[in-house]
PDB file of C-alpha atoms in Angstrom:
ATOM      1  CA  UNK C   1     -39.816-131.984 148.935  1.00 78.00           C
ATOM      2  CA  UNK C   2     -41.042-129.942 145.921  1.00 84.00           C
ATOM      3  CA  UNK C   3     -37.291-128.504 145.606  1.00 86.00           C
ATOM      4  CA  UNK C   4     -35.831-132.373 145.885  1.00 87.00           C
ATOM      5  CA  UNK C   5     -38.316-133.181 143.075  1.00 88.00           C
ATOM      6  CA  UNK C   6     -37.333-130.282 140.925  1.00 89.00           C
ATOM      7  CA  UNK C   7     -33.559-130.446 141.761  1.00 89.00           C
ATOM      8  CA  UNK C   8     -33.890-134.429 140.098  1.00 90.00           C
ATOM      9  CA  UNK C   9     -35.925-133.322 137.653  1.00 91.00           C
ATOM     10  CA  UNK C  10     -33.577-130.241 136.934  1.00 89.00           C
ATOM     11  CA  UNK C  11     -30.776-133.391 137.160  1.00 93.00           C
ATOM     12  CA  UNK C  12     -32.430-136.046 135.043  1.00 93.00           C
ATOM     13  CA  UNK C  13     -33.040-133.308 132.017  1.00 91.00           C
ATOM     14  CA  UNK C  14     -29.410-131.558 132.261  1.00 91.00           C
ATOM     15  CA  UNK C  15     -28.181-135.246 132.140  1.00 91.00           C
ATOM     16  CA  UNK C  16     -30.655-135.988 128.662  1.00 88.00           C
ATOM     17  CA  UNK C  17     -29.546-132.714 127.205  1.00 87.00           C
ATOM     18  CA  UNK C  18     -25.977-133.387 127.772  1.00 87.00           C
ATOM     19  CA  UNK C  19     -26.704-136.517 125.911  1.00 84.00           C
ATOM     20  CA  UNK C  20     -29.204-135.371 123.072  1.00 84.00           C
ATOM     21  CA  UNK C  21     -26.546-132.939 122.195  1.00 84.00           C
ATOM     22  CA  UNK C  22     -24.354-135.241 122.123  1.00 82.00           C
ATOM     23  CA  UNK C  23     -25.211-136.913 119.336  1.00 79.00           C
ATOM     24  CA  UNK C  24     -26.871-134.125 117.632  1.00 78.00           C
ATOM     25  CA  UNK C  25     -23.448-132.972 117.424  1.00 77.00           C
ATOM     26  CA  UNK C  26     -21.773-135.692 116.123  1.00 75.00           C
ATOM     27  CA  UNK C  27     -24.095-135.893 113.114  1.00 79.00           C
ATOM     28  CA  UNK C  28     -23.620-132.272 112.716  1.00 79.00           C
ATOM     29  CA  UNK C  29     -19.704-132.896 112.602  1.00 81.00           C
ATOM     30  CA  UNK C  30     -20.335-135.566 110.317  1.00 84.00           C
ATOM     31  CA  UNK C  31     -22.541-133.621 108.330  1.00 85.00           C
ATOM     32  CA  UNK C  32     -20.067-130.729 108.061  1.00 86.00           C
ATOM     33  CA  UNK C  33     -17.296-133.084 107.330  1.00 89.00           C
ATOM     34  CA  UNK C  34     -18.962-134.020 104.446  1.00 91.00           C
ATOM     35  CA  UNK C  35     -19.970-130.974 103.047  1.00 92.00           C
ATOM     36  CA  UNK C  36     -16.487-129.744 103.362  1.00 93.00           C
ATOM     37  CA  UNK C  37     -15.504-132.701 101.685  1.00 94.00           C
ATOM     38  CA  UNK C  38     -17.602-131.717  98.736  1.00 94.00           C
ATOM     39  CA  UNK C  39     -16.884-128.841  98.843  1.00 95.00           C
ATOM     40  CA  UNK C  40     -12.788-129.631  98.140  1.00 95.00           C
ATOM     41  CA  UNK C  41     -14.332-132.187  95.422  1.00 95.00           C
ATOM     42  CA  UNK C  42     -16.162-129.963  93.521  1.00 95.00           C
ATOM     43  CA  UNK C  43     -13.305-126.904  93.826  1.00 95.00           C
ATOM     44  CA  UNK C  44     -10.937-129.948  92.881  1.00 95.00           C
ATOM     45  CA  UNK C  45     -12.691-130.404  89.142  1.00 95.00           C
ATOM     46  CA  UNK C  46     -13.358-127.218  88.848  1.00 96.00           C
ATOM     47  CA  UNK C  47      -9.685-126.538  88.792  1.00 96.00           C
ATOM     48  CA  UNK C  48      -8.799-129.936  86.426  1.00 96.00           C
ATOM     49  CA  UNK C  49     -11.623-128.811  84.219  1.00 96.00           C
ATOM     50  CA  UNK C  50      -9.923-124.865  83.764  1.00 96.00           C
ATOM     51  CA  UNK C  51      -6.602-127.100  83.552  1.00 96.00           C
ATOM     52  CA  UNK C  52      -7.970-129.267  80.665  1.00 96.00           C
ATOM     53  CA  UNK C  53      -9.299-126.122  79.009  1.00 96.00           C
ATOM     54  CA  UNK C  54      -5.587-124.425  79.219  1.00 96.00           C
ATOM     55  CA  UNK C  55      -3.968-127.536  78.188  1.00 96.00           C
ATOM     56  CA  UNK C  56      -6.472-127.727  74.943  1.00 96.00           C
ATOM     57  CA  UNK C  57      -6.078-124.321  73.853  1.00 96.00           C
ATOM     58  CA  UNK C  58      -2.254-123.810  74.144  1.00 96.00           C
ATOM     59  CA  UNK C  59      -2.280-127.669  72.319  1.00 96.00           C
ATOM     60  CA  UNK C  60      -4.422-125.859  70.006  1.00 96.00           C
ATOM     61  CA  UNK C  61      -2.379-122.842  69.461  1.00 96.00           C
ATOM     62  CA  UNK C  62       0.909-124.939  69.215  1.00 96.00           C
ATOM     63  CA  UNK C  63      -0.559-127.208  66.445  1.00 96.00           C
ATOM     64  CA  UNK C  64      -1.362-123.450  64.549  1.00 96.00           C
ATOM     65  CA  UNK C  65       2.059-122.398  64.769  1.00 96.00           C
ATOM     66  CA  UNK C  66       3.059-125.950  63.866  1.00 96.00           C
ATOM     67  CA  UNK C  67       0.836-125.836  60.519  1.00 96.00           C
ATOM     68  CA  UNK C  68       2.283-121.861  59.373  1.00 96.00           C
ATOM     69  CA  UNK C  69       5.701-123.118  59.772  1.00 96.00           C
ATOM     70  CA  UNK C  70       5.127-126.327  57.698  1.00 96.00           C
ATOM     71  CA  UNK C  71       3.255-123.926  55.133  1.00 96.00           C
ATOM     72  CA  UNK C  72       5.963-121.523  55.556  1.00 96.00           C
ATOM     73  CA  UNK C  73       8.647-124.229  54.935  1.00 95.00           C
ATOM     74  CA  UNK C  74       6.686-125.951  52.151  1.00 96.00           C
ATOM     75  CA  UNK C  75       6.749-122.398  50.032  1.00 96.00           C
ATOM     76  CA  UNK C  76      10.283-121.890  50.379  1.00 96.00           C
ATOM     77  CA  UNK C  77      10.858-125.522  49.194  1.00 95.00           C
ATOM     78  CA  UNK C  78       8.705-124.678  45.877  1.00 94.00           C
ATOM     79  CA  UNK C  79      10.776-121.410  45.400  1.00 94.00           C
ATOM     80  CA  UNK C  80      13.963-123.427  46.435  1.00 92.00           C
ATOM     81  CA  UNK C  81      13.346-125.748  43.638  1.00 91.00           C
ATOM     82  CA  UNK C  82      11.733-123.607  41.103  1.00 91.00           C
ATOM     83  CA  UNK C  83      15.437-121.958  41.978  1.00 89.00           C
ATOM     84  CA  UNK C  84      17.055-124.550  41.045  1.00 87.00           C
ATOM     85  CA  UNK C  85      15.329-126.156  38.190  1.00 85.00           C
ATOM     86  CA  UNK C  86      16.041-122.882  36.318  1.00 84.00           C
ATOM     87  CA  UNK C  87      19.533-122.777  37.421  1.00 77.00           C
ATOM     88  CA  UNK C  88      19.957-126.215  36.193  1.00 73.00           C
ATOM     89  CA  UNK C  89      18.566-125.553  32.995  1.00 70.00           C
ATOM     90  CA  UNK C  90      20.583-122.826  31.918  1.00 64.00           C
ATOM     91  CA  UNK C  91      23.922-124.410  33.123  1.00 57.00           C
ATOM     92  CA  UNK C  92      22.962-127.716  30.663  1.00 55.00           C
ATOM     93  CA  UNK C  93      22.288-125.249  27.708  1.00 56.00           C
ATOM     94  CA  UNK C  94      24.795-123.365  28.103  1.00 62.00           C
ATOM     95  CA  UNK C  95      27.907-125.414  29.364  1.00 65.00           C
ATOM     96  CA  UNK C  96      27.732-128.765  28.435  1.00 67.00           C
ATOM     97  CA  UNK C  97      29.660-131.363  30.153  1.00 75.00           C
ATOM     98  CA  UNK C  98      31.379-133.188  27.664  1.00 78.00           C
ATOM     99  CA  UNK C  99      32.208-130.913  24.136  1.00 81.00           C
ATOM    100  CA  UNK C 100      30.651-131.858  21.195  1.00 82.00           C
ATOM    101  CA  UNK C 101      33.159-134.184  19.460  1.00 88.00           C
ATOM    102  CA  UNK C 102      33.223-136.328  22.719  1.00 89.00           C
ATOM    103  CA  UNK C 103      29.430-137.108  22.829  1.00 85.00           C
ATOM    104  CA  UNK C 104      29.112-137.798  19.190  1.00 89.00           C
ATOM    105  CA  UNK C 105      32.119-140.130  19.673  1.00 90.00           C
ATOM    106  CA  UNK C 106      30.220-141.608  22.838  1.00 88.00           C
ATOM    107  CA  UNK C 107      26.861-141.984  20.489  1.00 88.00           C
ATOM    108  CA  UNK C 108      28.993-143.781  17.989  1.00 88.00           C
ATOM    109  CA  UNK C 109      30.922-146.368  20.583  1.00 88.00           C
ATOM    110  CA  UNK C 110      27.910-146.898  22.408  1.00 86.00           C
ATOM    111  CA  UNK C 111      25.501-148.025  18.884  1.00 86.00           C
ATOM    112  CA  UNK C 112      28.159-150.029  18.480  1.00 83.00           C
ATOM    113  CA  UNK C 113      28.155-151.615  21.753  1.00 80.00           C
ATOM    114  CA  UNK C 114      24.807-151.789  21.588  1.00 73.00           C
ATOM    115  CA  UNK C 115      24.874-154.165  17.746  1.00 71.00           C
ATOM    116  CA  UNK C 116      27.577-156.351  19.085  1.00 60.00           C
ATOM    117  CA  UNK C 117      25.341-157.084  22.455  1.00 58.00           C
ATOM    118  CA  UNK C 118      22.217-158.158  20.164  1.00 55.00           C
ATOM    119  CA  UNK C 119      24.213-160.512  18.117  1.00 54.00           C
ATOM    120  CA  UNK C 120      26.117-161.807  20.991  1.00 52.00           C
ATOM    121  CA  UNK C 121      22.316-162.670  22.416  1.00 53.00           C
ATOM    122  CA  UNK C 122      20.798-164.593  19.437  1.00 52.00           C
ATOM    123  CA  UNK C 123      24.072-166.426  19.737  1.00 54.00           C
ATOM    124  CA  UNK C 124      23.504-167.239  23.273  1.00 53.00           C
ATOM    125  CA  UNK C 125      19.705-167.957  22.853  1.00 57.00           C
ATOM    126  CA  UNK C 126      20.079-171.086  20.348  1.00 61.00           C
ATOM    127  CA  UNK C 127      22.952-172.590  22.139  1.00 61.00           C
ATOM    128  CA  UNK C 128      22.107-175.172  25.378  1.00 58.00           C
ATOM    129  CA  UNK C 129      23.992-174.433  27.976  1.00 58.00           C
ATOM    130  CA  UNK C 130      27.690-176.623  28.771  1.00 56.00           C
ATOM    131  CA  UNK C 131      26.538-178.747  31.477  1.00 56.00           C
ATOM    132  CA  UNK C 132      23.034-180.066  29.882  1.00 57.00           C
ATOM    133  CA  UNK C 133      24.808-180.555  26.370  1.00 57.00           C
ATOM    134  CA  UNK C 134      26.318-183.490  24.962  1.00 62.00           C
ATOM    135  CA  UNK C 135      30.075-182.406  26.179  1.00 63.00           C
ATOM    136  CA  UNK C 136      29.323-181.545  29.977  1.00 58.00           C
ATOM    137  CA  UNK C 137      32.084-179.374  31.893  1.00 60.00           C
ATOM    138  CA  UNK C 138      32.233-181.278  34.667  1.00 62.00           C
ATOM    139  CA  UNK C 139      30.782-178.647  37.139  1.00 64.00           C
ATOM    140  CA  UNK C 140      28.214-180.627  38.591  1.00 63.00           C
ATOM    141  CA  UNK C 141      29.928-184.250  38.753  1.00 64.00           C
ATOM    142  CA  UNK C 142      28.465-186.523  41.146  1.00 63.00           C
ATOM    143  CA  UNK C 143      31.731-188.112  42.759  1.00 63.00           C
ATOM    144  CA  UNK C 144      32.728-188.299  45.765  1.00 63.00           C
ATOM    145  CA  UNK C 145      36.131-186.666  46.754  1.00 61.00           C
ATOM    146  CA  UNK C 146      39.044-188.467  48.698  1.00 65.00           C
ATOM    147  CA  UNK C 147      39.158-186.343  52.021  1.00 65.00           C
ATOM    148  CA  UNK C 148      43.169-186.527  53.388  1.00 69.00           C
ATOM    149  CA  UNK C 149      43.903-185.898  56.834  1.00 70.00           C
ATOM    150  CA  UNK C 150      47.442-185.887  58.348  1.00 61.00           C
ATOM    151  CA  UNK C 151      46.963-188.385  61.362  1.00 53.00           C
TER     152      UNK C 151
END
């Protein structure tokens, strides 16, 4: 009878150890899913933040390049137009475009342009116009037009 009694007993605990580690080992699986799961998380930002870093400093190092070349472009502009402003000023010295005796004939037709315009003006100024003067021009004649239609 003592074997019988330890045979159950022997029963009864392989049967509660079968089920203790049952669920010990499903929280353990759960547990180990979730640390793998952080795990993957954390190597996951890790690997944005380097990313983000990379990103920033090649941003960083194409906005340099970007600023020497606008320097770079902004000098030879300067020269450019230092160039030029010299050229220019040595072709109007020393090649006019009209001769002489054609500007001081343009100076004299244009002052007397300009005398005829002035008086032409003070004219103008004490004058009313036509159509608010005693003899209107018929402009701005309220009547009503005959409309003819081939019917």
């Amino acid at each position: 009878m003592d074997v019988v009694i330890a045979l159950v007993i022997f029963i009864i605990g392989g049967i509660g150890g079968f089920f203790a580690t049952r669920l010990l080992s499903n929280t353990s699986q759960e547990q180990r899913k979730l640390a793998e799961q952080v795990n993957k998380s954390e190597a996951a930002l890790e690997q944005y933040q380097l990313d983000v870093a990379e990103h920033l400093s090649s941003s960083a190092k194409l906005l340099d390049q970007m600023n020497n070349t606008c320097q770079t472009a902004m000098k030879q502009m300067q020269e450019s137009t230092h160039l030029l402003q010299k050229a220019t000023s040595i072709e109007v010295d020393s090649m006019p475009f009209f001769s002489a005796e054609t500007q001081q004939q343009l100076a004299q037709t244009a002052t007397l342009r300009h005398q005829k315009r002035s008086s032409d003006t003070a004219e103008s100024i004490t004058e009313a116009p036509l159509d608010y003067s005693d003899n209107p021009s018929g402009l701005f004649t309220d009547q009503k037009q005959k409309v003819t239609t081939a019917e």
